[in-house]
Every structure is written in structure tokens, then in C-alpha cells.
PDB file of C-alpha atoms in Angstrom:
ATOM      1  CA  MET H  20      53.826  45.806   9.275  1.00  0.00           C
ATOM      2  CA  LEU H  21      52.070  48.318   7.024  1.00  0.00           C
ATOM      3  CA  ALA H  22      48.892  49.819   8.438  1.00  0.00           C
ATOM      4  CA  GLY H  23      46.163  51.632   6.533  1.00  0.00           C
ATOM      5  CA  THR H  24      44.917  54.625   8.503  1.00  0.00           C
ATOM      6  CA  PRO H  25      41.655  56.577   8.083  1.00  0.00           C
ATOM      7  CA  ILE H  26      41.623  59.020   5.175  1.00  0.00           C
ATOM      8  CA  GLY H  27      39.378  61.364   7.122  1.00  0.00           C
ATOM      9  CA  ASN H  28      36.821  59.804   9.414  1.00  0.00           C
ATOM     10  CA  LEU H  29      38.447  58.279  12.510  1.00  0.00           C
ATOM     11  CA  SER H  30      35.566  55.822  12.871  1.00  0.00           C
ATOM     12  CA  ASP H  31      37.009  54.018   9.832  1.00  0.00           C
ATOM     13  CA  ALA H  32      39.932  52.812  11.970  1.00  0.00           C
ATOM     14  CA  THR H  33      39.798  49.020  12.093  1.00  0.00           C
ATOM     15  CA  PRO H  34      40.024  46.970  15.295  1.00  0.00           C
ATOM     16  CA  ALA H  35      43.291  45.514  14.010  1.00  0.00           C
ATOM     17  CA  LEU H  36      44.773  48.995  13.582  1.00  0.00           C
ATOM     18  CA  ARG H  37      43.702  49.995  17.088  1.00  0.00           C
ATOM     19  CA  GLN H  38      45.277  46.855  18.521  1.00  0.00           C
ATOM     20  CA  MET H  39      48.609  47.213  16.731  1.00  0.00           C
ATOM     21  CA  LEU H  40      48.950  50.902  17.591  1.00  0.00           C
ATOM     22  CA  THR H  41      49.033  49.862  21.239  1.00  0.00           C
ATOM     23  CA  GLN H  42      51.108  46.690  20.832  1.00  0.00           C
ATOM     24  CA  ALA H  43      53.824  47.709  18.351  1.00  0.00           C
ATOM     25  CA  ASP H  44      57.359  48.176  19.586  1.00  0.00           C
ATOM     26  CA  VAL H  45      58.082  50.906  17.052  1.00  0.00           C
ATOM     27  CA  ILE H  46      55.725  53.155  15.090  1.00  0.00           C
ATOM     28  CA  ALA H  47      57.345  54.661  11.997  1.00  0.00           C
ATOM     29  CA  ALA H  48      55.122  57.613  11.132  1.00  0.00           C
ATOM     30  CA  GLU H  49      55.123  59.956   8.141  1.00  0.00           C
ATOM     31  CA  ASP H  50      54.427  62.727  10.653  1.00  0.00           C
ATOM     32  CA  THR H  51      54.897  61.937  14.349  1.00  0.00           C
ATOM     33  CA  ARG H  52      52.526  64.740  15.307  1.00  0.00           C
ATOM     34  CA  ARG H  53      49.775  63.295  13.127  1.00  0.00           C
ATOM     35  CA  ALA H  54      50.424  59.828  14.584  1.00  0.00           C
ATOM     36  CA  LYS H  55      50.065  61.136  18.115  1.00  0.00           C
ATOM     37  CA  LYS H  56      46.912  62.988  17.097  1.00  0.00           C
ATOM     38  CA  LEU H  57      45.539  59.737  15.661  1.00  0.00           C
ATOM     39  CA  LEU H  58      46.253  57.935  18.921  1.00  0.00           C
ATOM     40  CA  ALA H  59      44.578  60.684  20.912  1.00  0.00           C
ATOM     41  CA  GLY H  60      41.584  60.755  18.574  1.00  0.00           C
ATOM     42  CA  LEU H  61      41.127  57.017  19.012  1.00  0.00           C
ATOM     43  CA  GLY H  62      41.560  57.279  22.762  1.00  0.00           C
ATOM     44  CA  LEU H  63      44.622  55.017  22.723  1.00  0.00           C
ATOM     45  CA  GLU H  64      47.884  54.984  24.601  1.00  0.00           C
ATOM     46  CA  THR H  65      51.017  53.252  23.400  1.00  0.00           C
ATOM     47  CA  GLY H  66      54.407  52.347  24.730  1.00  0.00           C
ATOM     48  CA  ALA H  67      55.833  52.229  21.217  1.00  0.00           C
ATOM     49  CA  HIS H  68      58.880  54.238  20.247  1.00  0.00           C
ATOM     50  CA  ILE H  69      57.501  56.687  17.662  1.00  0.00           C
ATOM     51  CA  VAL H  70      59.957  57.798  14.968  1.00  0.00           C
ATOM     52  CA  SER H  71      59.547  59.895  11.846  1.00  0.00           C
ATOM     53  CA  TYR H  72      59.600  58.149   8.469  1.00  0.00           C
ATOM     54  CA  TYR H  73      58.939  60.463   5.543  1.00  0.00           C
ATOM     55  CA  ASP H  74      60.272  61.182   2.051  1.00  0.00           C
ATOM     56  CA  GLN H  75      63.317  63.167   3.143  1.00  0.00           C
ATOM     57  CA  ASN H  76      64.613  60.654   5.709  1.00  0.00           C
ATOM     58  CA  GLU H  77      63.267  57.378   4.320  1.00  0.00           C
ATOM     59  CA  THR H  78      66.625  56.329   2.897  1.00  0.00           C
ATOM     60  CA  THR H  79      68.607  57.003   6.088  1.00  0.00           C
ATOM     61  CA  ARG H  80      65.915  55.737   8.494  1.00  0.00           C
ATOM     62  CA  THR H  81      65.352  52.398   6.741  1.00  0.00           C
ATOM     63  CA  PRO H  82      68.523  50.682   8.117  1.00  0.00           C
ATOM     64  CA  GLU H  83      67.446  51.661  11.643  1.00  0.00           C
ATOM     65  CA  LEU H  84      63.993  50.160  11.156  1.00  0.00           C
ATOM     66  CA  LEU H  85      65.526  47.059   9.608  1.00  0.00           C
ATOM     67  CA  GLY H  86      67.654  46.709  12.731  1.00  0.00           C
ATOM     68  CA  TYR H  87      64.532  46.680  14.896  1.00  0.00           C
ATOM     69  CA  LEU H  88      63.016  43.999  12.682  1.00  0.00           C
ATOM     70  CA  ARG H  89      66.123  41.847  12.938  1.00  0.00           C
ATOM     71  CA  ASP H  90      65.812  42.121  16.716  1.00  0.00           C
ATOM     72  CA  ASP H  91      62.286  40.673  16.417  1.00  0.00           C
ATOM     73  CA  LYS H  92      60.656  44.001  17.189  1.00  0.00           C
ATOM     74  CA  THR H  93      57.269  44.814  15.711  1.00  0.00           C
ATOM     75  CA  VAL H  94      57.567  47.856  13.466  1.00  0.00           C
ATOM     76  CA  LEU H  95      54.307  49.491  12.432  1.00  0.00           C
ATOM     77  CA  VAL H  96      54.521  51.857   9.443  1.00  0.00           C
ATOM     78  CA  VAL H  97      51.750  54.463   9.205  1.00  0.00           C
ATOM     79  CA  THR H  98      51.241  57.502   7.009  1.00  0.00           C
ATOM     80  CA  ASP H  99      49.101  60.592   7.504  1.00  0.00           C
ATOM     81  CA  ALA H 100      46.205  58.875   5.718  1.00  0.00           C
ATOM     82  CA  GLY H 101      45.656  55.715   3.710  1.00  0.00           C
ATOM     83  CA  MET H 102      48.026  52.874   2.936  1.00  0.00           C
ATOM     84  CA  PRO H 103      51.822  53.268   3.214  1.00  0.00           C
ATOM     85  CA  THR H 104      53.759  52.960  -0.088  1.00  0.00           C
ATOM     86  CA  VAL H 105      50.817  54.342  -2.144  1.00  0.00           C
ATOM     87  CA  SER H 106      52.180  57.827  -2.946  1.00  0.00           C
ATOM     88  CA  ASP H 107      53.538  57.724   0.609  1.00  0.00           C
ATOM     89  CA  PRO H 108      56.651  56.392   2.406  1.00  0.00           C
ATOM     90  CA  GLY H 109      57.063  52.679   3.025  1.00  0.00           C
ATOM     91  CA  TYR H 110      58.458  51.177  -0.171  1.00  0.00           C
ATOM     92  CA  ARG H 111      62.083  51.169   0.961  1.00  0.00           C
ATOM     93  CA  ILE H 112      61.473  49.336   4.227  1.00  0.00           C
ATOM     94  CA  VAL H 113      59.309  46.798   2.409  1.00  0.00           C
ATOM     95  CA  ARG H 114      62.093  46.117  -0.094  1.00  0.00           C
ATOM     96  CA  ALA H 115      64.727  45.970   2.657  1.00  0.00           C
ATOM     97  CA  ALA H 116      62.649  43.531   4.707  1.00  0.00           C
ATOM     98  CA  ILE H 117      61.982  41.283   1.726  1.00  0.00           C
ATOM     99  CA  GLU H 118      65.658  41.216   0.809  1.00  0.00           C
ATOM    100  CA  SER H 119      66.444  40.258   4.422  1.00  0.00           C
ATOM    101  CA  ASP H 120      63.809  37.484   4.320  1.00  0.00           C
ATOM    102  CA  ILE H 121      61.692  39.235   6.960  1.00  0.00           C
ATOM    103  CA  ALA H 122      57.930  38.837   6.716  1.00  0.00           C
ATOM    104  CA  VAL H 123      55.940  41.888   5.629  1.00  0.00           C
ATOM    105  CA  THR H 124      52.258  42.016   6.574  1.00  0.00           C
ATOM    106  CA  THR H 125      49.497  44.590   6.301  1.00  0.00           C
ATOM    107  CA  ILE H 126      46.498  45.879   8.172  1.00  0.00           C
ATOM    108  CA  PRO H 127      44.068  46.823   5.390  1.00  0.00           C
ATOM    109  CA  GLY H 128      42.431  50.194   5.621  1.00  0.00           C
ATOM    110  CA  PRO H 129      40.724  52.961   3.642  1.00  0.00           C
ATOM    111  CA  SER H 130      42.212  54.024   0.318  1.00  0.00           C
ATOM    112  CA  ALA H 131      41.533  57.296  -1.448  1.00  0.00           C
ATOM    113  CA  VAL H 132      42.294  55.563  -4.755  1.00  0.00           C
ATOM    114  CA  VAL H 133      39.518  52.972  -4.747  1.00  0.00           C
ATOM    115  CA  THR H 134      37.128  55.173  -2.741  1.00  0.00           C
ATOM    116  CA  ALA H 135      37.210  57.876  -5.411  1.00  0.00           C
ATOM    117  CA  LEU H 136      37.022  55.298  -8.211  1.00  0.00           C
ATOM    118  CA  ALA H 137      33.975  53.636  -6.670  1.00  0.00           C
ATOM    119  CA  VAL H 138      31.949  56.875  -6.629  1.00  0.00           C
ATOM    120  CA  SER H 139      33.285  58.317  -9.898  1.00  0.00           C
ATOM    121  CA  GLY H 140      30.679  56.728 -12.141  1.00  0.00           C
ATOM    122  CA  LEU H 141      33.500  55.710 -14.501  1.00  0.00           C
ATOM    123  CA  PRO H 142      34.431  52.128 -15.487  1.00  0.00           C
ATOM    124  CA  THR H 143      35.982  50.243 -12.576  1.00  0.00           C
ATOM    125  CA  ASP H 144      36.823  46.913 -14.218  1.00  0.00           C
ATOM    126  CA  ARG H 145      40.267  48.145 -15.301  1.00  0.00           C
ATOM    127  CA  PHE H 146      42.084  51.173 -13.903  1.00  0.00           C
ATOM    128  CA  CYS H 147      45.570  52.570 -13.304  1.00  0.00           C
ATOM    129  CA  PHE H 148      46.884  54.785 -10.536  1.00  0.00           C
ATOM    130  CA  GLU H 149      49.232  57.609 -11.520  1.00  0.00           C
ATOM    131  CA  GLY H 150      49.508  59.435  -8.189  1.00  0.00           C
ATOM    132  CA  PHE H 151      50.900  62.974  -8.283  1.00  0.00           C
ATOM    133  CA  LEU H 152      52.118  64.217 -11.657  1.00  0.00           C
ATOM    134  CA  PRO H 153      55.189  66.492 -11.919  1.00  0.00           C
ATOM    135  CA  ARG H 154      54.585  70.058 -10.785  1.00  0.00           C
ATOM    136  CA  LYS H 155      56.355  71.678 -13.744  1.00  0.00           C
ATOM    137  CA  ALA H 156      54.010  72.254 -16.672  1.00  0.00           C
ATOM    138  CA  GLY H 157      56.315  70.750 -19.296  1.00  0.00           C
ATOM    139  CA  GLU H 158      57.006  67.592 -17.330  1.00  0.00           C
ATOM    140  CA  ARG H 159      53.320  67.213 -16.462  1.00  0.00           C
ATOM    141  CA  LYS H 160      52.328  67.518 -20.115  1.00  0.00           C
ATOM    142  CA  THR H 161      54.906  64.927 -21.129  1.00  0.00           C
ATOM    143  CA  ARG H 162      53.448  62.436 -18.675  1.00  0.00           C
ATOM    144  CA  LEU H 163      49.889  63.168 -19.797  1.00  0.00           C
ATOM    145  CA  ASP H 164      50.927  62.736 -23.429  1.00  0.00           C
ATOM    146  CA  GLU H 165      52.203  59.275 -22.528  1.00  0.00           C
ATOM    147  CA  LEU H 166      48.724  58.473 -21.208  1.00  0.00           C
ATOM    148  CA  ALA H 167      46.852  59.798 -24.251  1.00  0.00           C
ATOM    149  CA  THR H 168      46.009  56.301 -25.507  1.00  0.00           C
ATOM    150  CA  GLU H 169      45.472  54.719 -22.071  1.00  0.00           C
ATOM    151  CA  MET H 170      42.101  52.940 -22.199  1.00  0.00           C
ATOM    152  CA  ARG H 171      41.783  52.227 -18.464  1.00  0.00           C
ATOM    153  CA  THR H 172      40.235  54.685 -16.027  1.00  0.00           C
ATOM    154  CA  MET H 173      43.096  56.828 -14.693  1.00  0.00           C
ATOM    155  CA  ILE H 174      43.365  57.997 -11.088  1.00  0.00           C
ATOM    156  CA  PHE H 175      45.492  60.929  -9.927  1.00  0.00           C
ATOM    157  CA  PHE H 176      46.238  62.832  -6.735  1.00  0.00           C
ATOM    158  CA  GLU H 177      46.636  66.605  -6.868  1.00  0.00           C
ATOM    159  CA  ALA H 178      47.042  69.528  -4.501  1.00  0.00           C
ATOM    160  CA  PRO H 179      43.960  71.786  -4.419  1.00  0.00           C
ATOM    161  CA  HIS H 180      45.867  74.895  -5.522  1.00  0.00           C
ATOM    162  CA  ARG H 181      47.110  73.044  -8.633  1.00  0.00           C
ATOM    163  CA  LEU H 182      43.790  71.431  -9.557  1.00  0.00           C
ATOM    164  CA  LEU H 183      42.789  73.961 -12.212  1.00  0.00           C
ATOM    165  CA  ASP H 184      46.198  73.778 -13.909  1.00  0.00           C
ATOM    166  CA  PHE H 185      45.939  69.990 -13.892  1.00  0.00           C
ATOM    167  CA  LEU H 186      42.470  70.011 -15.449  1.00  0.00           C
ATOM    168  CA  ASN H 187      43.495  72.467 -18.163  1.00  0.00           C
ATOM    169  CA  ALA H 188      46.528  70.332 -18.975  1.00  0.00           C
ATOM    170  CA  ALA H 189      44.291  67.252 -19.127  1.00  0.00           C
ATOM    171  CA  ILE H 190      41.904  69.062 -21.493  1.00  0.00           C
ATOM    172  CA  ASP H 191      44.825  69.874 -23.783  1.00  0.00           C
ATOM    173  CA  VAL H 192      45.744  66.188 -24.069  1.00  0.00           C
ATOM    174  CA  PHE H 193      42.509  64.226 -23.580  1.00  0.00           C
ATOM    175  CA  GLY H 194      40.027  66.748 -24.950  1.00  0.00           C
ATOM    176  CA  ALA H 195      37.439  68.937 -23.270  1.00  0.00           C
ATOM    177  CA  THR H 196      34.672  66.319 -23.514  1.00  0.00           C
ATOM    178  CA  ARG H 197      36.492  63.467 -21.748  1.00  0.00           C
ATOM    179  CA  GLN H 198      34.450  62.323 -18.738  1.00  0.00           C
ATOM    180  CA  ALA H 199      36.038  62.674 -15.302  1.00  0.00           C
ATOM    181  CA  SER H 200      35.359  63.184 -11.609  1.00  0.00           C
ATOM    182  CA  VAL H 201      36.996  65.106  -8.789  1.00  0.00           C
ATOM    183  CA  SER H 202      36.543  63.891  -5.213  1.00  0.00           C
ATOM    184  CA  ARG H 203      37.593  65.987  -2.247  1.00  0.00           C
ATOM    185  CA  GLU H 204      37.554  65.573   1.520  1.00  0.00           C
ATOM    186  CA  MET H 205      36.407  61.959   1.232  1.00  0.00           C
ATOM    187  CA  THR H 206      34.803  60.530   4.417  1.00  0.00           C
ATOM    188  CA  LYS H 207      34.948  64.011   5.988  1.00  0.00           C
ATOM    189  CA  VAL H 208      32.163  66.483   6.796  1.00  0.00           C
ATOM    190  CA  PHE H 209      32.512  68.414   3.535  1.00  0.00           C
ATOM    191  CA  GLU H 210      32.970  65.402   1.262  1.00  0.00           C
ATOM    192  CA  GLU H 211      32.107  66.178  -2.353  1.00  0.00           C
ATOM    193  CA  THR H 212      32.415  64.451  -5.710  1.00  0.00           C
ATOM    194  CA  LYS H 213      31.939  66.506  -8.860  1.00  0.00           C
ATOM    195  CA  ARG H 214      31.350  64.614 -12.121  1.00  0.00           C
ATOM    196  CA  GLY H 215      31.234  65.782 -15.734  1.00  0.00           C
ATOM    197  CA  THR H 216      33.492  66.565 -18.658  1.00  0.00           C
ATOM    198  CA  LEU H 217      36.969  67.904 -18.050  1.00  0.00           C
ATOM    199  CA  ALA H 218      35.696  71.260 -19.315  1.00  0.00           C
ATOM    200  CA  ASP H 219      32.840  71.215 -16.785  1.00  0.00           C
ATOM    201  CA  LEU H 220      35.239  70.411 -13.966  1.00  0.00           C
ATOM    202  CA  ALA H 221      37.663  73.159 -15.019  1.00  0.00           C
ATOM    203  CA  VAL H 222      34.868  75.743 -14.802  1.00  0.00           C
ATOM    204  CA  TRP H 223      33.902  74.436 -11.359  1.00  0.00           C
ATOM    205  CA  ALA H 224      37.513  74.507 -10.162  1.00  0.00           C
ATOM    206  CA  GLN H 225      37.883  78.195 -11.039  1.00  0.00           C
ATOM    207  CA  THR H 226      36.055  79.090  -7.837  1.00  0.00           C
ATOM    208  CA  GLY H 227      38.892  77.606  -5.767  1.00  0.00           C
ATOM    209  CA  ILE H 228      38.685  74.124  -4.305  1.00  0.00           C
ATOM    210  CA  ARG H 229      39.950  73.055  -0.906  1.00  0.00           C
ATOM    211  CA  GLY H 230      40.775  69.711   0.663  1.00  0.00           C
ATOM    212  CA  GLU H 231      42.458  66.465  -0.335  1.00  0.00           C
ATOM    213  CA  ILE H 232      41.898  65.880  -4.059  1.00  0.00           C
ATOM    214  CA  THR H 233      41.557  62.642  -6.048  1.00  0.00           C
ATOM    215  CA  ILE H 234      40.831  62.811  -9.782  1.00  0.00           C
ATOM    216  CA  CYS H 235      39.451  60.027 -11.972  1.00  0.00           C
ATOM    217  CA  ILE H 236      39.546  60.361 -15.771  1.00  0.00           C
ATOM    218  CA  ALA H 237      37.905  58.006 -18.236  1.00  0.00           C
ATOM    219  CA  GLY H 238      40.193  56.050 -20.527  1.00  0.00           C
ATOM    220  CA  ALA H 239      40.559  56.696 -24.237  1.00  0.00           C
ATOM    221  CA  PRO H 240      37.773  55.467 -26.540  1.00  0.00           C
ATOM    222  CA  THR H 241      38.377  51.883 -27.639  1.00  0.00           C
ATOM    223  CA  THR H 242      37.425  52.361 -31.286  1.00  0.00           C
ATOM    224  CA  GLN H 243      38.117  54.861 -34.054  1.00  0.00           C
ATOM    225  CA  THR H 244      35.518  55.468 -36.752  1.00  0.00           C
ATOM    226  CA  ALA H 245      38.001  57.006 -39.197  1.00  0.00           C
ATOM    227  CA  THR H 246      41.563  56.226 -40.205  1.00  0.00           C
ATOM    228  CA  LEU H 247      44.422  58.266 -38.828  1.00  0.00           C
ATOM    229  CA  ALA H 248      44.970  59.903 -42.225  1.00  0.00           C
ATOM    230  CA  GLU H 249      41.295  60.857 -42.460  1.00  0.00           C
ATOM    231  CA  THR H 250      41.309  62.302 -38.962  1.00  0.00           C
ATOM    232  CA  VAL H 251      44.485  64.285 -39.626  1.00  0.00           C
ATOM    233  CA  SER H 252      42.787  65.698 -42.709  1.00  0.00           C
ATOM    234  CA  GLN H 253      39.871  66.774 -40.506  1.00  0.00           C
ATOM    235  CA  VAL H 254      42.317  68.468 -38.134  1.00  0.00           C
ATOM    236  CA  LEU H 255      43.824  70.407 -41.043  1.00  0.00           C
ATOM    237  CA  ASP H 256      40.379  71.336 -42.368  1.00  0.00           C
ATOM    238  CA  LEU H 257      39.366  72.669 -38.959  1.00  0.00           C
ATOM    239  CA  ALA H 258      42.641  74.581 -38.616  1.00  0.00           C
ATOM    240  CA  ALA H 259      42.024  76.122 -42.030  1.00  0.00           C
ATOM    241  CA  THR H 260      38.944  77.839 -40.581  1.00  0.00           C
ATOM    242  CA  GLY H 261      41.152  79.734 -38.144  1.00  0.00           C
ATOM    243  CA  VAL H 262      41.183  77.344 -35.196  1.00  0.00           C
ATOM    244  CA  PRO H 263      44.746  76.914 -33.812  1.00  0.00           C
ATOM    245  CA  LEU H 264      46.239  73.607 -34.887  1.00  0.00           C
ATOM    246  CA  ALA H 265      46.730  72.436 -31.291  1.00  0.00           C
ATOM    247  CA  ALA H 266      43.104  73.194 -30.455  1.00  0.00           C
ATOM    248  CA  ALA H 267      41.933  71.425 -33.612  1.00  0.00           C
ATOM    249  CA  ALA H 268      43.963  68.363 -32.661  1.00  0.00           C
ATOM    250  CA  THR H 269      42.470  68.420 -29.167  1.00  0.00           C
ATOM    251  CA  GLN H 270      38.940  68.622 -30.517  1.00  0.00           C
ATOM    252  CA  LEU H 271      39.388  65.778 -32.992  1.00  0.00           C
ATOM    253  CA  ALA H 272      41.168  63.658 -30.386  1.00  0.00           C
ATOM    254  CA  ALA H 273      38.085  63.791 -28.169  1.00  0.00           C
ATOM    255  CA  MET H 274      35.847  62.842 -31.097  1.00  0.00           C
ATOM    256  CA  SER H 275      37.977  60.181 -32.738  1.00  0.00           C
ATOM    257  CA  GLY H 276      39.800  58.317 -29.989  1.00  0.00           C
ATOM    258  CA  TYR H 277      43.231  59.100 -31.426  1.00  0.00           C
ATOM    259  CA  ALA H 278      45.792  60.691 -29.113  1.00  0.00           C
ATOM    260  CA  ARG H 279      45.912  64.462 -29.260  1.00  0.00           C
ATOM    261  CA  ASN H 280      49.701  64.528 -29.565  1.00  0.00           C
ATOM    262  CA  GLN H 281      49.594  61.917 -32.342  1.00  0.00           C
ATOM    263  CA  LEU H 282      47.127  64.026 -34.332  1.00  0.00           C
ATOM    264  CA  TYR H 283      49.032  67.243 -33.694  1.00  0.00           C
ATOM    265  CA  GLN H 284      52.405  65.853 -34.755  1.00  0.00           C
ATOM    266  CA  SER H 285      50.894  64.132 -37.798  1.00  0.00           C
ATOM    267  CA  ALA H 286      49.164  67.359 -38.822  1.00  0.00           C
ATOM    268  CA  LEU H 287      52.408  69.305 -38.487  1.00  0.00           C
ATOM    269  CA  GLN H 288      54.179  66.744 -40.648  1.00  0.00           C
ATOM    270  CA  ALA H 289      51.370  66.849 -43.232  1.00  0.00           C
ATOM    271  CA  ARG H 290      51.673  70.638 -43.387  1.00  0.00           C
ATOM    272  CA  LYS H 291      55.396  70.377 -44.091  1.00  0.00           C
ATOM    273  CA  GLU H 292      54.812  67.871 -46.864  1.00  0.00           C
ATOM    274  CA  THR H 293      52.120  69.966 -48.545  1.00  0.00           C
ATOM    275  CA  PRO H 294      53.557  71.964 -51.470  1.00  0.00           C
TER     276      PRO H 294
END
């Protein structure tokens, strides 16, 4: 059984979660110390066998948990916050249980993904969750480039000390004027959601931001008012005034709806073909 745990405020714990924490035979926790702290915070005691289940041991621990399930034991999977499997451990045991024809159920709970989306002020009818992007700048940029034409609202997780780098990378691909929001410490005492353009948020983030971070970024514009060739010509005209080609592509991407990388590569090719 997968159980959603509070993302900050312990009062968000559901009655079903409280009940299963005391009745489960085994609790597979991302961090056993955090699980015990959760139990203490809720004023609960359990006779469950509490074992660790995190990224580094998920592969080796899964057969053990599957063994408990085959013995008709109730295994409760919890993470430090939110729903297991969503940028957290749990996927492997779910797959193993399904392949063994063992029922998988859930106890719904808070989710940082939809909580941040709901307060972002951005479109909520269609969205995609990207989780944590690669830490290395080149790999992160590659992934963002792949999302340049994504028209759904995009949701990301990021560590607070990497937030500014993330926002600057997003500006490079999506443009400085793309609307976005950053939510931190949701449901906690110092909860805050900052909304504005990516440029606005980058300035704000320079002061140093703490807490759990969830970022929402508006999707790409759905229409283009000029053809690709016309927009590439505008990129070249802007670059001719002394603006770096990459910056010109970024600026026109935000205005036109075309992907920044598409404009940049097309402009480079046009330069090569110009006598």
C-alpha cells in the first residue's frame, strides 16, 4: 500500500493514514528516522517492522518487501513527504507487485505537485510534471530545450541552492518574459509563492531562498504571428545591432512562440548560407 504523507503540516495526515501506520505489518520508509518522527508527531505507536526503502537500496530491498506481500503481510510504503513514486521511491515495488498479481492500493494524501499548480495562477487544465532536472548544466539545458515547445504548464522540483541556476537556464530557453511561479515551504509556517516572469523570479532568487521548492512555468504560446523564416530574420536583425545571437534568439522566442533553440539553430544556418 502506498501512503501519501503530509508535505509539511502534520494536521494534513488523513484518518486512513493514521490507521494504517498503526495496523501495517511492515512500514517501508524513505527515511526510518523521519517515519518515526511522523509517528511521534501524530501521537501514534506501531508494532510494524520499519525498514528503510530509498533510492540507493530500492533495487535490493524490493524482493524482501515482495516476500512480505506474498506472505499476506501488509506493507505500507511512505516517503519523507507526499506520495511515493512521485520523484520518490516506490515504483519498483509497485511494478514487482503488479507482476506478481498482488493488489496495489493507495491512501491519498497531499501532493506538492498539484498544490503548487493550484496556487500558481497558471493554466491548470493541462500540465506535465518533470520533477528534478539533471544537476549538470549541459544536461539540464538539453532537457529544457526538449521542453521549449511544450504548451502545457510545466512543474519542476528543485533544491533551494540550485534555484537561481535553474531559473537562469529556463530564461535562456523559454525567454525572460515567460510567466512562472515558485512555491516554497508549502503548508508550513513560512509558506510563500512568488509569481511573475522568469526574470522577476531570478532577481528574487538572488537573495537566497530556503525550503522545499516547486516551480511552475507556463507553456509555450499556442500561436505564432510570423513565419519561422520571418522570425529568424528578426533574430538576425537584432543580432546585427550588437546583441549576441543567443540572446536575440531568446528574446524573439518569448515574443513569437517559437522555440529558442529552433530560432538559434536556424539563425546560425542562415548566417552560414549568407554570402
